[in-house]
mmCIF file of C-alpha atoms and ligand atoms in Angstrom:
data_model
loop_
_atom_site.group_PDB
_atom_site.id
_atom_site.type_symbol
_atom_site.label_atom_id
_atom_site.label_comp_id
_atom_site.label_asym_id
_atom_site.label_seq_id
_atom_site.Cartn_x
_atom_site.Cartn_y
_atom_site.Cartn_z
ATOM 1 C CA MET A 2 76.606 23.383 -31.826
ATOM 2 C CA VAL A 3 79.512 25.196 -30.393
ATOM 3 C CA GLU A 4 80.174 27.814 -27.552
ATOM 4 C CA LEU A 5 81.465 31.078 -28.789
ATOM 5 C CA HIS A 6 83.601 33.797 -26.703
ATOM 6 C CA GLY A 7 83.731 37.272 -27.577
ATOM 7 C CA SER A 8 85.623 39.993 -25.713
ATOM 8 C CA TYR A 9 82.998 40.315 -22.867
ATOM 9 C CA VAL A 10 80.047 37.809 -23.736
ATOM 10 C CA ARG A 11 79.641 34.048 -24.086
ATOM 11 C CA LEU A 12 77.198 32.747 -26.531
ATOM 12 C CA ARG A 13 76.187 28.880 -25.815
ATOM 13 C CA PRO A 14 73.336 27.129 -27.224
ATOM 14 C CA VAL A 15 70.049 27.459 -26.091
ATOM 15 C CA ALA A 16 68.922 24.597 -23.368
ATOM 16 C CA ALA A 17 65.592 23.972 -22.290
ATOM 17 C CA ARG A 18 66.575 25.106 -18.623
ATOM 18 C CA ASP A 19 66.820 28.910 -20.203
ATOM 19 C CA ALA A 20 63.207 28.935 -21.126
ATOM 20 C CA THR A 21 62.023 31.156 -17.940
ATOM 21 C CA ARG A 22 64.662 33.627 -18.311
ATOM 22 C CA LEU A 23 64.383 33.866 -22.204
ATOM 23 C CA ARG A 24 60.717 34.497 -21.864
ATOM 24 C CA GLU A 25 61.711 37.368 -19.300
ATOM 25 C CA VAL A 26 63.844 38.623 -22.136
ATOM 26 C CA LEU A 27 61.263 38.481 -24.825
ATOM 27 C CA ALA A 28 58.647 39.923 -22.673
ATOM 28 C CA ASP A 29 60.756 43.012 -21.867
ATOM 29 C CA PRO A 30 58.666 45.750 -23.442
ATOM 30 C CA THR A 31 61.770 47.107 -24.780
ATOM 31 C CA VAL A 32 62.196 43.820 -26.703
ATOM 32 C CA ALA A 33 58.677 42.736 -27.431
ATOM 33 C CA ARG A 34 58.038 46.281 -29.125
ATOM 34 C CA TRP A 35 60.632 45.047 -32.028
ATOM 35 C CA TRP A 36 60.077 41.117 -31.613
ATOM 36 C CA GLY A 37 56.614 39.484 -31.444
ATOM 37 C CA ASP A 38 54.413 37.618 -29.155
ATOM 38 C CA PRO A 39 56.821 36.389 -26.234
ATOM 39 C CA ASP A 40 55.530 32.890 -26.031
ATOM 40 C CA GLU A 41 55.632 32.318 -30.250
ATOM 41 C CA GLU A 42 59.166 33.791 -30.059
ATOM 42 C CA LEU A 43 60.218 31.532 -27.373
ATOM 43 C CA ALA A 44 58.980 28.602 -29.225
ATOM 44 C CA GLY A 45 60.948 29.616 -32.144
ATOM 45 C CA VAL A 46 63.963 30.126 -29.844
ATOM 46 C CA LEU A 47 63.749 26.766 -28.073
ATOM 47 C CA GLU A 48 62.809 24.740 -31.162
ATOM 48 C CA PRO A 49 64.177 26.656 -34.225
ATOM 49 C CA ASP A 50 63.859 25.592 -37.692
ATOM 50 C CA GLU A 51 66.365 23.106 -39.441
ATOM 51 C CA ASP A 52 68.651 26.150 -40.796
ATOM 52 C CA THR A 53 68.564 28.178 -37.610
ATOM 53 C CA ALA A 54 70.756 27.996 -34.483
ATOM 54 C CA SER A 55 69.893 29.907 -31.013
ATOM 55 C CA PHE A 56 72.397 30.919 -28.439
ATOM 56 C CA VAL A 57 71.852 32.693 -25.064
ATOM 57 C CA ILE A 58 74.188 35.665 -24.505
ATOM 58 C CA GLU A 59 75.880 35.492 -21.201
ATOM 59 C CA TYR A 60 77.538 38.494 -19.771
ATOM 60 C CA ALA A 61 79.281 38.604 -16.102
ATOM 61 C CA ASP A 62 77.828 34.988 -15.623
ATOM 62 C CA ASN A 63 74.128 36.248 -16.377
ATOM 63 C CA VAL A 64 71.906 35.298 -19.141
ATOM 64 C CA VAL A 65 71.361 38.661 -20.508
ATOM 65 C CA GLY A 66 69.699 37.908 -24.012
ATOM 66 C CA LEU A 67 69.669 35.806 -27.190
ATOM 67 C CA ILE A 68 71.099 35.608 -30.332
ATOM 68 C CA GLN A 69 70.332 33.653 -33.598
ATOM 69 C CA TYR A 70 71.573 32.994 -36.977
ATOM 70 C CA SER A 71 69.610 31.571 -40.104
ATOM 71 C CA GLU A 72 71.292 30.323 -43.241
ATOM 72 C CA GLU A 73 70.245 30.120 -46.781
ATOM 73 C CA PRO A 74 71.099 26.674 -47.707
ATOM 74 C CA THR A 75 70.582 27.285 -51.601
ATOM 75 C CA PRO A 76 74.355 27.227 -52.829
ATOM 76 C CA GLY A 77 73.892 30.134 -55.288
ATOM 77 C CA TYR A 78 72.222 32.450 -52.525
ATOM 78 C CA ARG A 79 74.386 31.240 -49.667
ATOM 79 C CA HIS A 80 74.270 33.839 -46.510
ATOM 80 C CA ALA A 81 73.224 34.031 -42.917
ATOM 81 C CA GLY A 82 70.923 36.312 -41.420
ATOM 82 C CA ILE A 83 71.188 37.456 -37.457
ATOM 83 C CA ASP A 84 68.356 38.186 -34.977
ATOM 84 C CA ILE A 85 69.213 39.509 -31.508
ATOM 85 C CA ALA A 86 67.705 40.379 -28.046
ATOM 86 C CA VAL A 87 69.192 41.712 -25.080
ATOM 87 C CA HIS A 88 67.359 42.713 -21.686
ATOM 88 C CA SER A 89 66.913 46.172 -21.220
ATOM 89 C CA ASP A 90 68.638 46.011 -17.863
ATOM 90 C CA TRP A 91 71.784 45.475 -20.009
ATOM 91 C CA HIS A 92 71.583 47.734 -22.549
ATOM 92 C CA GLY A 93 74.419 50.318 -23.420
ATOM 93 C CA ARG A 94 77.403 47.971 -21.915
ATOM 94 C CA GLY A 95 78.370 46.726 -25.391
ATOM 95 C CA VAL A 96 76.668 43.412 -25.064
ATOM 96 C CA GLY A 97 74.991 43.365 -28.201
ATOM 97 C CA THR A 98 77.650 44.896 -30.156
ATOM 98 C CA ASP A 99 80.124 42.094 -28.935
ATOM 99 C CA ALA A 100 77.375 39.373 -29.357
ATOM 100 C CA ILE A 101 76.923 40.450 -32.979
ATOM 101 C CA HIS A 102 80.728 40.775 -33.813
ATOM 102 C CA THR A 103 81.265 37.258 -32.236
ATOM 103 C CA LEU A 104 78.474 35.467 -34.190
ATOM 104 C CA ALA A 105 79.480 37.394 -37.204
ATOM 105 C CA ARG A 106 83.160 36.182 -36.810
ATOM 106 C CA TYR A 107 81.924 32.616 -36.690
ATOM 107 C CA LEU A 108 79.787 32.813 -39.426
ATOM 108 C CA LEU A 109 82.338 34.270 -41.733
ATOM 109 C CA ASP A 110 85.391 32.157 -40.751
ATOM 110 C CA VAL A 111 84.010 28.997 -39.436
ATOM 111 C CA ARG A 112 80.679 28.397 -41.437
ATOM 112 C CA GLY A 113 82.411 29.952 -44.329
ATOM 113 C CA HIS A 114 79.705 32.853 -45.334
ATOM 114 C CA HIS A 115 80.785 35.718 -47.571
ATOM 115 C CA ARG A 116 77.723 37.680 -46.588
ATOM 116 C CA LEU A 117 75.657 38.300 -43.581
ATOM 117 C CA THR A 118 72.126 40.197 -43.165
ATOM 118 C CA ILE A 119 70.346 41.676 -40.451
ATOM 119 C CA ASP A 120 66.669 43.050 -40.931
ATOM 120 C CA PRO A 121 65.517 45.593 -38.111
ATOM 121 C CA ALA A 122 62.314 47.290 -38.145
ATOM 122 C CA ALA A 123 63.079 50.724 -40.119
ATOM 123 C CA ASP A 124 62.419 52.769 -37.059
ATOM 124 C CA ASN A 125 64.448 50.787 -34.629
ATOM 125 C CA ALA A 126 67.105 53.491 -34.691
ATOM 126 C CA SER A 127 69.214 52.250 -31.766
ATOM 127 C CA ALA A 128 69.737 48.656 -33.192
ATOM 128 C CA ILE A 129 70.375 50.238 -36.614
ATOM 129 C CA ARG A 130 73.110 52.480 -35.338
ATOM 130 C CA VAL A 131 75.027 49.164 -33.528
ATOM 131 C CA TYR A 132 74.663 47.417 -37.099
ATOM 132 C CA LYS A 133 76.093 50.201 -38.895
ATOM 133 C CA ARG A 134 79.053 50.498 -36.397
ATOM 134 C CA LEU A 135 79.985 46.821 -36.922
ATOM 135 C CA GLY A 136 80.190 47.406 -40.618
ATOM 136 C CA PHE A 137 76.833 46.623 -41.866
ATOM 137 C CA ARG A 138 75.359 48.606 -44.673
ATOM 138 C CA PRO A 139 71.949 49.559 -45.448
ATOM 139 C CA VAL A 140 70.588 47.924 -48.633
ATOM 140 C CA GLY A 141 66.957 49.218 -48.845
ATOM 141 C CA LEU A 142 63.277 49.548 -47.465
ATOM 142 C CA LEU A 143 61.442 46.182 -46.888
ATOM 143 C CA ARG A 144 58.241 47.870 -47.258
ATOM 144 C CA GLN A 145 55.357 46.644 -45.000
ATOM 145 C CA TYR A 146 57.862 43.819 -44.120
ATOM 146 C CA GLU A 147 56.647 42.595 -40.608
ATOM 147 C CA ARG A 148 53.468 42.903 -38.576
ATOM 148 C CA ALA A 149 53.975 45.251 -35.437
ATOM 149 C CA PRO A 150 52.796 44.335 -31.878
ATOM 150 C CA GLU A 151 49.940 46.802 -32.427
ATOM 151 C CA GLY A 152 48.651 44.935 -35.581
ATOM 152 C CA HIS A 153 49.639 47.215 -38.260
ATOM 153 C CA TRP A 154 52.477 46.234 -40.915
ATOM 154 C CA ARG A 155 55.691 48.051 -40.529
ATOM 155 C CA ASP A 156 58.536 48.609 -42.808
ATOM 156 C CA GLY A 157 61.960 46.908 -42.266
ATOM 157 C CA LEU A 158 65.330 47.867 -43.142
ATOM 158 C CA LEU A 159 67.791 45.288 -45.029
ATOM 159 C CA LEU A 160 71.387 45.804 -43.763
ATOM 160 C CA ASP A 161 74.135 43.330 -45.231
ATOM 161 C CA LEU A 162 77.618 42.940 -44.676
ATOM 162 C CA LEU A 163 80.325 41.269 -46.624
ATOM 163 C CA ALA A 164 83.281 39.272 -45.212
ATOM 164 C CA THR A 165 85.839 42.381 -45.413
ATOM 165 C CA GLU A 166 83.641 44.665 -44.016
ATOM 166 C CA LEU A 167 83.071 43.633 -40.222
ATOM 167 C CA ARG A 168 84.714 46.063 -37.798
ATOM 168 C CA PRO A 169 86.268 45.277 -34.479
ATOM 169 C CA VAL A 170 84.450 46.178 -31.394
ATOM 170 C CA ALA A 171 85.431 49.305 -29.761
ATOM 171 C CA ARG A 172 84.670 49.773 -25.998
ATOM 172 C CA SER A 173 84.321 53.137 -24.323
HETATM 173 C C1 COA B 1 69.724 46.480 -30.427
HETATM 174 C C2 COA B 1 70.417 45.728 -29.399
HETATM 175 C C3 COA B 1 70.531 44.493 -29.378
HETATM 176 C C4 COA B 1 71.600 46.615 -28.647
HETATM 177 O O1 COA B 1 72.047 45.844 -27.512
HETATM 178 P P1 COA B 1 72.949 46.609 -26.556
HETATM 179 O O2 COA B 1 73.855 45.572 -25.677
HETATM 180 O O3 COA B 1 72.389 47.750 -25.967
HETATM 181 O O4 COA B 1 74.076 47.312 -27.642
HETATM 182 P P2 COA B 1 75.412 48.195 -27.314
HETATM 183 O O5 COA B 1 75.609 48.353 -25.779
HETATM 184 O O6 COA B 1 76.567 47.406 -27.753
HETATM 185 O O7 COA B 1 75.234 49.465 -27.807
HETATM 186 C C5 COA B 1 74.385 50.212 -27.570
HETATM 187 C C6 COA B 1 74.689 51.673 -27.299
HETATM 188 O O8 COA B 1 75.624 51.571 -26.109
HETATM 189 C C7 COA B 1 76.927 52.343 -26.282
HETATM 190 N N1 COA B 1 77.863 51.474 -25.456
HETATM 191 C C8 COA B 1 78.521 50.464 -25.891
HETATM 192 N N2 COA B 1 79.486 49.928 -24.981
HETATM 193 C C9 COA B 1 79.291 50.818 -23.910
HETATM 194 C C10 COA B 1 79.703 50.852 -22.824
HETATM 195 N N3 COA B 1 80.894 50.068 -22.429
HETATM 196 N N4 COA B 1 79.431 52.090 -22.099
HETATM 197 C C11 COA B 1 78.536 52.955 -22.445
HETATM 198 N N5 COA B 1 78.147 52.963 -23.673
HETATM 199 C C12 COA B 1 78.153 51.698 -24.282
HETATM 200 C C13 COA B 1 77.056 51.842 -28.016
HETATM 201 O O9 COA B 1 77.888 52.973 -28.410
HETATM 202 C C14 COA B 1 75.593 52.269 -28.234
HETATM 203 O O10 COA B 1 75.420 53.518 -28.272
HETATM 204 P P3 COA B 1 74.238 54.395 -29.354
HETATM 205 O O11 COA B 1 72.814 54.010 -28.741
HETATM 206 O O12 COA B 1 74.684 55.981 -29.197
HETATM 207 O O13 COA B 1 74.431 53.668 -30.706
HETATM 208 C C15 COA B 1 69.365 46.054 -27.883
HETATM 209 O O14 COA B 1 69.186 47.334 -27.803
HETATM 210 C C16 COA B 1 68.003 45.207 -28.067
HETATM 211 O O15 COA B 1 67.887 44.020 -27.836
HETATM 212 N N6 COA B 1 67.014 45.865 -28.189
HETATM 213 C C17 COA B 1 65.621 45.268 -28.127
HETATM 214 C C18 COA B 1 65.556 44.269 -29.375
HETATM 215 C C19 COA B 1 65.772 44.778 -30.509
HETATM 216 O O16 COA B 1 65.729 45.972 -31.131
HETATM 217 N N7 COA B 1 66.532 43.770 -31.211
HETATM 218 C C20 COA B 1 66.977 43.973 -32.525
HETATM 219 C C21 COA B 1 65.907 43.480 -33.510
HETATM 220 S S1 COA B 1 66.535 43.383 -35.313
#
């Protein structure tokens, strides 16, 4: 696995030594609300499925979050999906935007994907704003797509991005 450098962030493959910090990220209430049980999610990050890769997001020498991609290997449907979590102490500084942009560039330019997807909960408005600003477009509502921490099924929003649509990172 490679290490990726964005304008401000570094994405490096997750290592066993990251477990404690990544659990803190996943247990942060603003993250856990949109991800799942921190221990279950951590297991999936530390030992991902065959077609999934996990990176820590480093910013100013701190581990501030994690980002993953999952590739659909079937040739006729080839694409990659992205998941991200940034600890709330580091929100609003451009970390998430730069991390997604950096991973998207890698998936398009190096891994050769023509299409990327991301599937936040439909009411995760701040995440959806970040994704749209990068060029992702809403495709449609995924009804009762995922189980919320409270136990009920909630809708997801599928967004996708084609290779020519990725927008550069703008920083205020
Ligand atoms: C969604 C998420 C990854 C975004 O990460 P982030 O680092 O906060 O994202 P950014 O800082 O790039 O953008 C967030 C906001 O800060 C603004 N911003 C970006 N850089 C900025 C800067 N240098 N100064 C001030 N504001 C800035 C952005 O314009 C954006 O504004 P908006 O909320 O009005 O759209 C993060 O909020 C998160 O992990 N949330 C919890 C888990 C989650 O929802 N994961 C996604 C599941 S699909």
